Amino acid sequence: IGFFGSVDAEYKDRYILSALVRRDGSSLFGEEERWQTFGRASLAYRLSQESWWFIPQMNELKLRASYGVAGGRPSFAAQYETFTLSAAGIATPGVLGNTQLRPEVSHEQEYGADFELFKRLGGNITYAKTRVTDQILQPPLSAASGFTSQWRNAGTLENSAFEVSLNMPIITGKDLNYTARITYDRIRSRVTELSVPA
């Protein structure tokens, strides 16, 4: 079950706001973790629409920032024990169920700028940083447990991403448009917490 509410506002074609809050309920999680609240908010400011804008060659410049929280769910089978039946009819333990799983939660902040030059060349620059807590992983278990593995909330992952892109219209005609896009990006990920053996 899920509920959400959102609002979008714009003032003078240059100040832009967007926000959303959602409340989700899922039986895939433990009894104490059934309901979770997530949301996002973003702001944008189009400097080029101001009366004092002094760079006519840059007909569009928009600065933007956003922050959001989202959740990830495990598969349906993660809360149940699984077994494999051999040809002889012998049941062999597989994955140990976990009824106390929490959602893995992603916190992301993003900053960027969108621009257009000479009413022709467009581009954007974006930097994003993400922190994922309570990652849902499937580490192996000791042989004494009788099962091979179990789904657990077992890690924290941090990502940072930087991207620059440029759109260049090469042919603009009545019957043919041809545009080239150049993109550079770099993504770095780092495990900052791990509560199970590496």
mmCIF file of N, CA and C in Angstrom, residues 16 29 44 49 71 73 75 78-79 120 134 138 146 148 152 158 193:
data_model
loop_
_atom_site.group_PDB
_atom_site.id
_atom_site.type_symbol
_atom_site.label_atom_id
_atom_site.label_comp_id
_atom_site.label_asym_id
_atom_site.label_seq_id
_atom_site.Cartn_x
_atom_site.Cartn_y
_atom_site.Cartn_z
ATOM 1 N N ILE A 16 11.604 27.778 -9.385
ATOM 2 C CA ILE A 16 10.886 26.525 -9.556
ATOM 3 C C ILE A 16 11.089 25.644 -8.325
ATOM 4 N N PHE A 29 8.768 -6.685 4.649
ATOM 5 C CA PHE A 29 9.666 -6.329 5.746
ATOM 6 C C PHE A 29 9.156 -6.880 7.067
ATOM 7 N N ALA A 44 15.062 25.082 -8.422
ATOM 8 C CA ALA A 44 15.769 25.510 -9.628
ATOM 9 C C ALA A 44 15.607 27.020 -9.783
ATOM 10 N N GLN A 49 16.663 34.457 -16.957
ATOM 11 C CA GLN A 49 15.384 35.127 -17.108
ATOM 12 C C GLN A 49 15.310 36.438 -16.318
ATOM 13 N N GLY A 71 13.512 4.026 -1.045
ATOM 14 C CA GLY A 71 13.753 2.732 -0.418
ATOM 15 C C GLY A 71 13.744 1.602 -1.425
ATOM 16 N N ARG A 73 13.276 -2.703 -1.866
ATOM 17 C CA ARG A 73 12.660 -3.853 -1.218
ATOM 18 C C ARG A 73 13.346 -5.146 -1.639
ATOM 19 N N SER A 75 13.276 -9.366 -2.454
ATOM 20 C CA SER A 75 12.333 -10.216 -3.178
ATOM 21 C C SER A 75 11.366 -10.854 -2.184
ATOM 22 N N ALA A 78 12.729 -13.647 0.141
ATOM 23 C CA ALA A 78 13.787 -13.368 1.111
ATOM 24 C C ALA A 78 13.369 -13.616 2.556
ATOM 25 N N GLN A 79 12.066 -13.599 2.843
ATOM 26 C CA GLN A 79 11.610 -13.788 4.225
ATOM 27 C C GLN A 79 11.330 -15.250 4.570
ATOM 28 N N ARG A 120 21.628 27.511 -29.534
ATOM 29 C CA ARG A 120 21.975 26.364 -30.359
ATOM 30 C C ARG A 120 22.646 25.234 -29.570
ATOM 31 N N ASP A 134 21.733 0.178 5.106
ATOM 32 C CA ASP A 134 20.983 -1.078 5.275
ATOM 33 C C ASP A 134 20.865 -1.838 3.967
ATOM 34 N N GLN A 138 23.187 -10.849 0.438
ATOM 35 C CA GLN A 138 22.988 -12.275 0.721
ATOM 36 C C GLN A 138 24.326 -12.925 1.066
ATOM 37 N N GLY A 146 23.196 -24.966 8.822
ATOM 38 C CA GLY A 146 22.438 -25.866 7.963
ATOM 39 C C GLY A 146 21.981 -25.230 6.663
ATOM 40 N N THR A 148 22.786 -22.281 3.413
ATOM 41 C CA THR A 148 23.945 -21.742 2.683
ATOM 42 C C THR A 148 24.103 -20.236 2.849
ATOM 43 N N ARG A 152 20.233 -10.214 4.388
ATOM 44 C CA ARG A 152 20.402 -9.383 5.572
ATOM 45 C C ARG A 152 20.582 -7.919 5.189
ATOM 46 N N GLU A 158 28.613 4.271 -0.443
ATOM 47 C CA GLU A 158 28.601 5.683 -0.815
ATOM 48 C C GLU A 158 29.067 5.830 -2.252
ATOM 49 N N GLU A 193 30.616 0.626 5.324
ATOM 50 C CA GLU A 193 30.294 -0.252 6.460
ATOM 51 C C GLU A 193 29.907 -1.623 5.907
#
